[in-house]
Short mmCIF file of C-alpha atoms in Angstrom, two decimals:
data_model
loop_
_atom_site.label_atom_id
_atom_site.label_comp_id
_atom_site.label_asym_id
_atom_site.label_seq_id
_atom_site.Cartn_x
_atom_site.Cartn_y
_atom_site.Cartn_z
CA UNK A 1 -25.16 11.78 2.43
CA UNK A 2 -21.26 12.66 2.89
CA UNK A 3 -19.09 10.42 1.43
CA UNK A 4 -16.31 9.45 4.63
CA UNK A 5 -12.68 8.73 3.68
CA UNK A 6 -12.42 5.08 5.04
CA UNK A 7 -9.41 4.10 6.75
CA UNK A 8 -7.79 1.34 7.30
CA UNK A 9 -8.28 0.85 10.92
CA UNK A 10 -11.53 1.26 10.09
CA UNK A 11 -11.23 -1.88 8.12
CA UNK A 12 -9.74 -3.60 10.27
CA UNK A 13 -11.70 -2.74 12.99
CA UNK A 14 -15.06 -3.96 11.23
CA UNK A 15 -13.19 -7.14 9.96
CA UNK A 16 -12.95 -8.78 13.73
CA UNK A 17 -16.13 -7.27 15.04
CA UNK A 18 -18.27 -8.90 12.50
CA UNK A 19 -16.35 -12.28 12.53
CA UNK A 20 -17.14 -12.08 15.95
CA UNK A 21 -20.96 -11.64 15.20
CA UNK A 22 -20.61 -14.00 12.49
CA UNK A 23 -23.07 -17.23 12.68
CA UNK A 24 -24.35 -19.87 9.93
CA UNK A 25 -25.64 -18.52 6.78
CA UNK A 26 -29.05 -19.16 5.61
CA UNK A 27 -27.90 -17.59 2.27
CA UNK A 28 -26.30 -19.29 -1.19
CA UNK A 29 -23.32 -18.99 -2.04
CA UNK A 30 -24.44 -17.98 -5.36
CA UNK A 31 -26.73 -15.39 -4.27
CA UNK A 32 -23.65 -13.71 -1.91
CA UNK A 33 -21.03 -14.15 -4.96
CA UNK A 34 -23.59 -12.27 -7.17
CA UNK A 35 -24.09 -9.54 -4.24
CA UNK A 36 -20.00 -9.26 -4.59
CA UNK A 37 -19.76 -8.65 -8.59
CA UNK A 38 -22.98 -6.53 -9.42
CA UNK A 39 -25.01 -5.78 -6.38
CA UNK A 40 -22.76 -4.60 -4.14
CA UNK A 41 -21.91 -0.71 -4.37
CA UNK A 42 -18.54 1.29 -3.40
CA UNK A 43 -18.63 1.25 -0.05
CA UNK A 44 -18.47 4.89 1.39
CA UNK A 45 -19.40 4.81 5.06
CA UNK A 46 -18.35 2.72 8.04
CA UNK A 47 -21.72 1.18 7.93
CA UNK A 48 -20.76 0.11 4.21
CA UNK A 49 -17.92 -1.58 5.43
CA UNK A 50 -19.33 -3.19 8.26
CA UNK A 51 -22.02 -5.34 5.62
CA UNK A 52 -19.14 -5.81 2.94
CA UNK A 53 -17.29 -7.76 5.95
CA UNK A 54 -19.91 -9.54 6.89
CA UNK A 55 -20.75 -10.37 3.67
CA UNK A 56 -17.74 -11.51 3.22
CA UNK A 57 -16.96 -13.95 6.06
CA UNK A 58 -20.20 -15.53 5.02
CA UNK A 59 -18.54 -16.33 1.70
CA UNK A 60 -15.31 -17.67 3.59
CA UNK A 61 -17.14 -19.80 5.51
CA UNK A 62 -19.67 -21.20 2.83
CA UNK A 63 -16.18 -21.93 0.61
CA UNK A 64 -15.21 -24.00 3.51
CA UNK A 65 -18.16 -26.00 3.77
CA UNK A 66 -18.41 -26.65 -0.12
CA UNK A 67 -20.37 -29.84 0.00
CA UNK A 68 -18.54 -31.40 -2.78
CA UNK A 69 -15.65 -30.80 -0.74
CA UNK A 70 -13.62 -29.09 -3.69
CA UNK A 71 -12.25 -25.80 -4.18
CA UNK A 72 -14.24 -24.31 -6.98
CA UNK A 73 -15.65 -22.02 -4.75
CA UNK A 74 -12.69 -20.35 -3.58
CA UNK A 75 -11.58 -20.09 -6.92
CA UNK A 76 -15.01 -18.20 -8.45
CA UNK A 77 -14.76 -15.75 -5.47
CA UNK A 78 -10.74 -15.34 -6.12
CA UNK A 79 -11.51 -14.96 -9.79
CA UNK A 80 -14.30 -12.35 -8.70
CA UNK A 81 -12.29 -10.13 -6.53
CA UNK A 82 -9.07 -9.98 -8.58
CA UNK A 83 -11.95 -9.04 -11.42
CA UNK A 84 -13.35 -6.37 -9.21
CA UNK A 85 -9.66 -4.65 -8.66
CA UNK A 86 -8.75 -5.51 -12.02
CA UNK A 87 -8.02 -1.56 -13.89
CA UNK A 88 -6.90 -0.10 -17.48
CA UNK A 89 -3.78 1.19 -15.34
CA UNK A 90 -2.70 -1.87 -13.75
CA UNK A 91 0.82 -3.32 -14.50
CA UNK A 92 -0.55 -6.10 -16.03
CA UNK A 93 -2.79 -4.21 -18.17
CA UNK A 94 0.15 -2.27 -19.40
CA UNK A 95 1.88 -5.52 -20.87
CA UNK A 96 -1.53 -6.56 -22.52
CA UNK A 97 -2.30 -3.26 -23.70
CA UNK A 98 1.15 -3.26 -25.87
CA UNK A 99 1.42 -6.80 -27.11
CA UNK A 100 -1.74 -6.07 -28.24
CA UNK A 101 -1.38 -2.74 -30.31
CA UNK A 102 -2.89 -0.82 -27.67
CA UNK A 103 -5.92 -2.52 -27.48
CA UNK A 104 -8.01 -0.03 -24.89
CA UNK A 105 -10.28 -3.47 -24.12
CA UNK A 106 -9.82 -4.27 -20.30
CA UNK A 107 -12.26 -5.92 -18.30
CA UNK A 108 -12.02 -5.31 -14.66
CA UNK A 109 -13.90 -2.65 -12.33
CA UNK A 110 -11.03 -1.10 -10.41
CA UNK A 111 -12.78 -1.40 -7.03
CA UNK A 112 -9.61 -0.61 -4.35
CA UNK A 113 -10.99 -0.65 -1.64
CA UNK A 114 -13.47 -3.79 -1.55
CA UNK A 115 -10.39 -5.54 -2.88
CA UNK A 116 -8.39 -4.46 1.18
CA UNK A 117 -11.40 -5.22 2.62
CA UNK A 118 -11.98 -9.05 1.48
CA UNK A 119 -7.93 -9.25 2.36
CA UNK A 120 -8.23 -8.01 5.60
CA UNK A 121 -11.45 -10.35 6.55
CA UNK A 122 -9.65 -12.80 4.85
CA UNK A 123 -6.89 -12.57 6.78
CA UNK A 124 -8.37 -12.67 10.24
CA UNK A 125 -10.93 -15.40 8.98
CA UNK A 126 -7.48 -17.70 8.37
CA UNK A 127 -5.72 -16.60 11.67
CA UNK A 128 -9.07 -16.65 14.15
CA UNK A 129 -11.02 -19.58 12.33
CA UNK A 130 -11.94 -22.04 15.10
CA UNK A 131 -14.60 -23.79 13.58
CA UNK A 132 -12.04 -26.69 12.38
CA UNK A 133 -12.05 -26.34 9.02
CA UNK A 134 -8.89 -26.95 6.78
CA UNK A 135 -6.91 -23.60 7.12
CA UNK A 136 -4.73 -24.34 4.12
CA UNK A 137 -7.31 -23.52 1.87
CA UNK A 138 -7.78 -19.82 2.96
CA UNK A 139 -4.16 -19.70 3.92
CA UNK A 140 -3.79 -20.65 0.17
CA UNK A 141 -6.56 -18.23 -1.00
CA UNK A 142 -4.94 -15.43 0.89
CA UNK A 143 -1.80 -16.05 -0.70
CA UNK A 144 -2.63 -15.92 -4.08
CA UNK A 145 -4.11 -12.72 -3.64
CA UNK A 146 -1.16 -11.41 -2.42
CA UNK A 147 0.42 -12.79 -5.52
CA UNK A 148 -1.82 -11.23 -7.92
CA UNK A 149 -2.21 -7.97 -5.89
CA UNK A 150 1.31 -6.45 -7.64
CA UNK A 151 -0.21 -7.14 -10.78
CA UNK A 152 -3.48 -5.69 -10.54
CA UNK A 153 -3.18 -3.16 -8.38
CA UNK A 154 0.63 -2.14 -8.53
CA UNK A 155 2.60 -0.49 -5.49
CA UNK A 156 -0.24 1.25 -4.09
CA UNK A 157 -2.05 -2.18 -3.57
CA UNK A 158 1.55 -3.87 -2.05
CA UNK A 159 1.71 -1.15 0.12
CA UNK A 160 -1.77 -0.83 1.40
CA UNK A 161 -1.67 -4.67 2.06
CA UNK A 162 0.96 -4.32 4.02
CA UNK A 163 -0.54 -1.73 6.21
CA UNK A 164 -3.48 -4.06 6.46
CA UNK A 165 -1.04 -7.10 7.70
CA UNK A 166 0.45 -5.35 9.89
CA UNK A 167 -2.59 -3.51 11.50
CA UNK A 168 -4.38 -7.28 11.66
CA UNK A 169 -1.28 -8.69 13.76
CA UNK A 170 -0.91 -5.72 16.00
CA UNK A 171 -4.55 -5.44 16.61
CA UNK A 172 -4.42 -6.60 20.09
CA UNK A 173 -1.47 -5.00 21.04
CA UNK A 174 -2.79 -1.82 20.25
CA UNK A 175 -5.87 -2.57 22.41
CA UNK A 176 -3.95 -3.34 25.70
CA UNK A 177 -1.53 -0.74 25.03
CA UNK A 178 -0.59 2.12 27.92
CA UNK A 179 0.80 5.07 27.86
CA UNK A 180 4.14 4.09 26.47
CA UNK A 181 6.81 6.82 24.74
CA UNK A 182 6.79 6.05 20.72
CA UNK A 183 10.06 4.51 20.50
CA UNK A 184 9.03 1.82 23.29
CA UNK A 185 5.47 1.03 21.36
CA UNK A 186 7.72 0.71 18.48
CA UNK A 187 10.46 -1.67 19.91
CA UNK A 188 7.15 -3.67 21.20
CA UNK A 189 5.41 -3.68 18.37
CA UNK A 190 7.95 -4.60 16.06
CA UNK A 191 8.85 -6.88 18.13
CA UNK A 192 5.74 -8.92 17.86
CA UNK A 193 5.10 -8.27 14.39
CA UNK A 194 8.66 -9.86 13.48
CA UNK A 195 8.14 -12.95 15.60
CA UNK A 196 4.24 -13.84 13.85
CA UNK A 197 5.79 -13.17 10.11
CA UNK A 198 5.97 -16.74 9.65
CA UNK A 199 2.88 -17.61 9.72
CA UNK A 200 1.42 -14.11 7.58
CA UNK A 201 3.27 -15.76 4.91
CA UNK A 202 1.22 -12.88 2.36
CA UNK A 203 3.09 -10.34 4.44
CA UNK A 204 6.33 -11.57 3.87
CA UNK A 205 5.49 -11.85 0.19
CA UNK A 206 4.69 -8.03 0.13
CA UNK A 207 7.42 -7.29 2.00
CA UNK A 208 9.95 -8.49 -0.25
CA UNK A 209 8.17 -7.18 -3.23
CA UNK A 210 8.43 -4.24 -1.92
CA UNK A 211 11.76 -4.41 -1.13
CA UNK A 212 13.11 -5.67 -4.35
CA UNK A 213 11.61 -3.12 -6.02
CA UNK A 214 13.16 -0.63 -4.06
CA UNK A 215 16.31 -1.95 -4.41
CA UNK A 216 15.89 -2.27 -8.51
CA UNK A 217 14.57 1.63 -8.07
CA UNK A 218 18.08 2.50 -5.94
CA UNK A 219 20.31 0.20 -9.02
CA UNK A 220 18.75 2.55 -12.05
CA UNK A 221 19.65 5.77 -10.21
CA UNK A 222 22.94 4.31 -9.47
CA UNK A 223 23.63 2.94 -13.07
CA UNK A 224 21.71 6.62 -14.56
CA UNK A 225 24.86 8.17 -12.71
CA UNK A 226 27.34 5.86 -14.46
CA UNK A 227 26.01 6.35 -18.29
CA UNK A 228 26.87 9.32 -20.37
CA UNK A 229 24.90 9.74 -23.09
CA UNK A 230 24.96 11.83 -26.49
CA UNK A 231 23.37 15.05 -26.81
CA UNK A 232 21.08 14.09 -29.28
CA UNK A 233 20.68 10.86 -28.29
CA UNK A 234 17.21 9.53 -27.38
CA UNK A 235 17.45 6.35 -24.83
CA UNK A 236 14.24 4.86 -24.02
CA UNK A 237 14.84 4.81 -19.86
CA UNK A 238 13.79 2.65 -17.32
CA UNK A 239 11.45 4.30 -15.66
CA UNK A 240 11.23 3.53 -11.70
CA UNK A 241 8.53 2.11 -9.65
CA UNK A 242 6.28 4.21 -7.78
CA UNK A 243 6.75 2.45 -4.46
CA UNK A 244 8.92 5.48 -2.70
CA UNK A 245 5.27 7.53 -3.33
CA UNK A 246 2.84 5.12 -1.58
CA UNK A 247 5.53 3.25 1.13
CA UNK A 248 4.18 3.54 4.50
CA UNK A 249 6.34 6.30 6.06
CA UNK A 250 6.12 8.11 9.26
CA UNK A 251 8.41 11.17 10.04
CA UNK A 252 9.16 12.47 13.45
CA UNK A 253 9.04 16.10 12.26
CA UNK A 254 7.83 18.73 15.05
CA UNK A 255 4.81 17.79 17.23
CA UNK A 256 2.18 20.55 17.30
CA UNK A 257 1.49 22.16 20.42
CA UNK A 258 -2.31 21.12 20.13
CA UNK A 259 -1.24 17.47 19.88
CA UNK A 260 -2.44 15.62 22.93
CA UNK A 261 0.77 14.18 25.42
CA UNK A 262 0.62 11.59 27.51
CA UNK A 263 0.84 11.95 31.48
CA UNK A 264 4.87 11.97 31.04
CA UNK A 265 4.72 14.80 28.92
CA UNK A 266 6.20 12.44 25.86
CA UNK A 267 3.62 12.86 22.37
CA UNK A 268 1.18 10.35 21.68
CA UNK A 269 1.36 8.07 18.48
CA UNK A 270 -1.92 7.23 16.85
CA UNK A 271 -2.40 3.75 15.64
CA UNK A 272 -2.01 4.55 12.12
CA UNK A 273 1.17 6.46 12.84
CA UNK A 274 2.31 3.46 14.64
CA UNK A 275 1.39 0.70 11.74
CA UNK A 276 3.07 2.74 9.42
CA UNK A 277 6.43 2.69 11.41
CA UNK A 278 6.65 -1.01 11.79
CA UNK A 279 5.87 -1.39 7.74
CA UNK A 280 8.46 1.13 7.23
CA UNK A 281 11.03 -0.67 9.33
CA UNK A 282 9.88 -3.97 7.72
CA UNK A 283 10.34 -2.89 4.41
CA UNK A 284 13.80 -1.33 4.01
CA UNK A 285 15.23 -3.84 6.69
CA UNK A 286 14.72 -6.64 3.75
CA UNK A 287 16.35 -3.76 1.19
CA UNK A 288 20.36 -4.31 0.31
CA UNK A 289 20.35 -0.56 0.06
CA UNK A 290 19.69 -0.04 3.69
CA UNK A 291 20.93 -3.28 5.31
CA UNK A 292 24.48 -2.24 3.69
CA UNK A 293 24.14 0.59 5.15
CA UNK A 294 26.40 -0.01 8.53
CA UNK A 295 24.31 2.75 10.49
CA UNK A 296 21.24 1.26 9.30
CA UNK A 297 21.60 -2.06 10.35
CA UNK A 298 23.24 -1.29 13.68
CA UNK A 299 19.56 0.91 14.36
CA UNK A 300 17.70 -2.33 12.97
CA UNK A 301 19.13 -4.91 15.60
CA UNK A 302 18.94 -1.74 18.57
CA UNK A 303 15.57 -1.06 17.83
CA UNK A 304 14.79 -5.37 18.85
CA UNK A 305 17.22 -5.09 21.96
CA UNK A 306 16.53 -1.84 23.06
CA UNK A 307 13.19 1.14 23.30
CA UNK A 308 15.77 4.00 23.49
CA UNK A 309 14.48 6.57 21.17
CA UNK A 310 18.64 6.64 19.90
CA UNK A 311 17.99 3.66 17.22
CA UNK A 312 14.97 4.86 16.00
CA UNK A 313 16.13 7.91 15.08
CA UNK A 314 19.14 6.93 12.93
CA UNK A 315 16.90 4.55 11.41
CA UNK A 316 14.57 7.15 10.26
CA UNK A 317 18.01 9.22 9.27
CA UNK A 318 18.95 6.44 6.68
CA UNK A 319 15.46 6.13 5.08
CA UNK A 320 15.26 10.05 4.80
CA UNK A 321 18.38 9.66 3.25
CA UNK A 322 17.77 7.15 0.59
CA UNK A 323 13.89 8.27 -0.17
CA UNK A 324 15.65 12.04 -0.78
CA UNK A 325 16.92 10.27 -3.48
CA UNK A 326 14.30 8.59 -4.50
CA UNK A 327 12.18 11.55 -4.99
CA UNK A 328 14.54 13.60 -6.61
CA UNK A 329 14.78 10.96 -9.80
CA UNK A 330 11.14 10.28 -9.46
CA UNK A 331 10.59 14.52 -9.76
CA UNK A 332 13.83 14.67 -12.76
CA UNK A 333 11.78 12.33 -15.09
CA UNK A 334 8.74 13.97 -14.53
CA UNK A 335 6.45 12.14 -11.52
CA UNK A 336 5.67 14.04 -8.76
CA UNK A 337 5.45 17.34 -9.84
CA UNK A 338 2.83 18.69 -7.79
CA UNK A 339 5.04 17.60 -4.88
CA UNK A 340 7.70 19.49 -6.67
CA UNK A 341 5.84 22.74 -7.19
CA UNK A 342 4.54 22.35 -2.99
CA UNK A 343 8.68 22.68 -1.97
CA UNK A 344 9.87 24.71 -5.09
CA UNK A 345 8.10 25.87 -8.04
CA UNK A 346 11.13 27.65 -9.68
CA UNK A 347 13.12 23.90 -9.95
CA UNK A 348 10.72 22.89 -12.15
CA UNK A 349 12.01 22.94 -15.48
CA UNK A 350 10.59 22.47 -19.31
CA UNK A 351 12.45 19.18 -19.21
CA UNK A 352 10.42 17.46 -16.08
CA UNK A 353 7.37 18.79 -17.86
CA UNK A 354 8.21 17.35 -21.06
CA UNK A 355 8.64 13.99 -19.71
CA UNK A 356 5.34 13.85 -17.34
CA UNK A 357 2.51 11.89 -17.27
CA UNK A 358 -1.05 12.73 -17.71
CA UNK A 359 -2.02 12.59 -14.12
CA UNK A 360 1.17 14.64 -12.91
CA UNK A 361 0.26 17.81 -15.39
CA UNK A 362 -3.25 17.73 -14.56
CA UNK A 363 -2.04 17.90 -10.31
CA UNK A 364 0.70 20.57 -11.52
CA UNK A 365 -2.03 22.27 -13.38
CA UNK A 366 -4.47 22.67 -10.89
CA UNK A 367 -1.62 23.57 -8.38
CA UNK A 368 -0.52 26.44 -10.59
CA UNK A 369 -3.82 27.57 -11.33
CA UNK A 370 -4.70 27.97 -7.39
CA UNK A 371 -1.35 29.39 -7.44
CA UNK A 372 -1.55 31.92 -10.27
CA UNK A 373 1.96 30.46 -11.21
CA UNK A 374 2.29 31.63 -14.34
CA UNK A 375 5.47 30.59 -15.13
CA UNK A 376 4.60 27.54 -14.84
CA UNK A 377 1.43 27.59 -16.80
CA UNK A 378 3.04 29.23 -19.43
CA UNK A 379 6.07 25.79 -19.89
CA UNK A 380 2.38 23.61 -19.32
CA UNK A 381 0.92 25.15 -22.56
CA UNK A 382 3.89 24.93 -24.54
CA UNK A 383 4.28 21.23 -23.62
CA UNK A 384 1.09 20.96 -24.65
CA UNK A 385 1.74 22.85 -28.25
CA UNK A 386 4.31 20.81 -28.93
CA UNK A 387 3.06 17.49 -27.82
CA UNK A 388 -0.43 17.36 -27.66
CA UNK A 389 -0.69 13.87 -26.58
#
């Protein structure tokens, strides 16, 4: 059977449908927590995802209905699911790894994508619950995910969750929608998603995770500019984050002639295309970087008042802007490369190469291969000669 790629509207999607369906459970919770650590398998259909969310709500509501009335429930199901997205390359792992001699030992599975999907039920189990059951406690469960997310996960796992957020609040919205131009379903939706942040408190928690690190990213170009060093001198660097990679971004760039308009002639924007704007706008409206940016903020405040496309735009000017350089750094010390050799192949230089990572030669690699670059190859190999680590 094909594996699908599973999307996150997907997730969604199967998250409310099945808490709708959702009814007492004749199961233990025991017997479910064990189907979460060993029994359950990566899920790689819609159908998959469909029994790992009801599977989960079960669990939610059996935590809520601990007869003891404590929370050691909630906390062996927290403790499993951190453990299932727990990896060797997480953050935290990182830290352990060297204040430990680089100890290879990690225990975790690495399992992304059941980790989004218990967030996302999660999520809508804490905003739709009705059965009048204490909310704090998954409010509180939901939080402390999104606490340990940036730790075991990294910026891929920020950014995905806030994706997920945002997709959970705008979920009805994009069900009643019409035919609207983008920049009006943008002012809407952003809109509502701005006025219900209070109460996703694990969204505004991402939010400004991401956007601190952003702004840390922005200082050590800034403060790279200011330093002159020695030839000869070796400085250990700072290296950046990788949030400018995964950040939810959507371009306007030029609509295909095979993309299907609306009855006003004006393109349609998918849902995903739609989430991704919002979490964009969300993100580098809680950056300094952008927010002191006069033309920035001036698009921030039109974009709430106003669904003229005029905002928008210069918005999506100043983050262009700012991820330009962004990317740049990232591709100088050595990340990226494969994006790199996609735009320009002859601007890579021995340098980059010297100071990438595993997983960027082995993309830049298998790019040049397909490519028959062998320029390229050739600097690859003699990175290799010299440094075969």
């Amino acid at each position: 059977m094909p594996v699908q790629k599973i999307t996150i509207e997907q997730v969604v999607a199967a998250a409310t449908n099945e808490f709708s369906t959702l009814h007492r459970s004749i199961d233990t919770f025991d017997d479910l927590l064990h189907a979460v650590i060993n029994s359950t398998r990566r899920a790689t259909s819609e159908e998959d995802v469909k029994n790992l969310c009801h599977l989960f709500h079960k669990l939610f509501f059996l935590c809520d209905n601990d007869d003891d009335g404590s929370n050691n429930r909630w906390k062996l199901l927290l403790l499993s699911l951190v453990y299932k997205r727990y990896h060797s390359k997480a953050p935290e792992a990182k830290e352990i790894k060297e204040e430990n001699d680089n100890d290879n030992h990690v225990a975790g599975q690495g399992e992304r994508l059941i980790f989004y999907i218990a967030i996302a039920c999660l999520h809508l189990y804490e905003i739709q619950n009705n059965n009048g059951n204490d909310k704090d406690k998954s409010r509180n469960a939901l939080n402390y995910l999104a606490r340990v997310a940036p730790l075991s996960g990294g910026s891929r796992d920020v950014c995905a969750i806030i994706e997920i957020g945002v997709y959970s609040i705008l979920s009805p919205f994009i069900a009643q929608q019409k035919s609207l131009a983008p920049s009006a379903l943008v002012a809407e939706a952003l809109k509502i998603v701005v006025s219900d942040l209070e109460r996703a408190s694990f969204l505004h928690r991402m939010l400004e995770v991401a956007a601190n690190a952003l702004d840390h990213d922005m200082e050590l170009i800034q403060k790279d500019k200011n330093i002159e060093k020695e030839k000869n001198e070796k400085v250990k660097k700072e290296l950046p984050s990788t949030f400018n990679v995964y950040i939810p971004h959507h371009g306007r760039g030029k609509v295909s002639n095979n993309k299907k308009r609306s009855r006003n002639g004006q393109p349609k924007m998918s849902n995903r295309n739609l989430v991704q704007s919002i979490a964009e706008i969300l993100i580098w409206s809680r950056t300094t970087v952008a927010m002191s940016n006069g033309a920035f903020s001036s698009a921030y405040e039109g974009i709430l008042q106003s669904a003229s496309d005029k905002p928008w735009h210069r918005l999506q000017t100043v983050v262009r802007n700012i991820r330009k350089q962004l990317n740049q750094y990232s591709r100088d010390e050595g990340f990226m490369l494969g994006n790199q050799f996609t735009l320009d192949a002859t601007c890579i230089t021995p340098a980059m190469i010297g100071k990438a990572k595993a997983g960027d030669l082995s993309e830049l690699t298998r790019l040049a291969k397909k490519k028959e670059a062998t320029r390229v190859l050739k600097l690859i190999n003699l990175r290799y000669a010299m440094d075969p680590s």
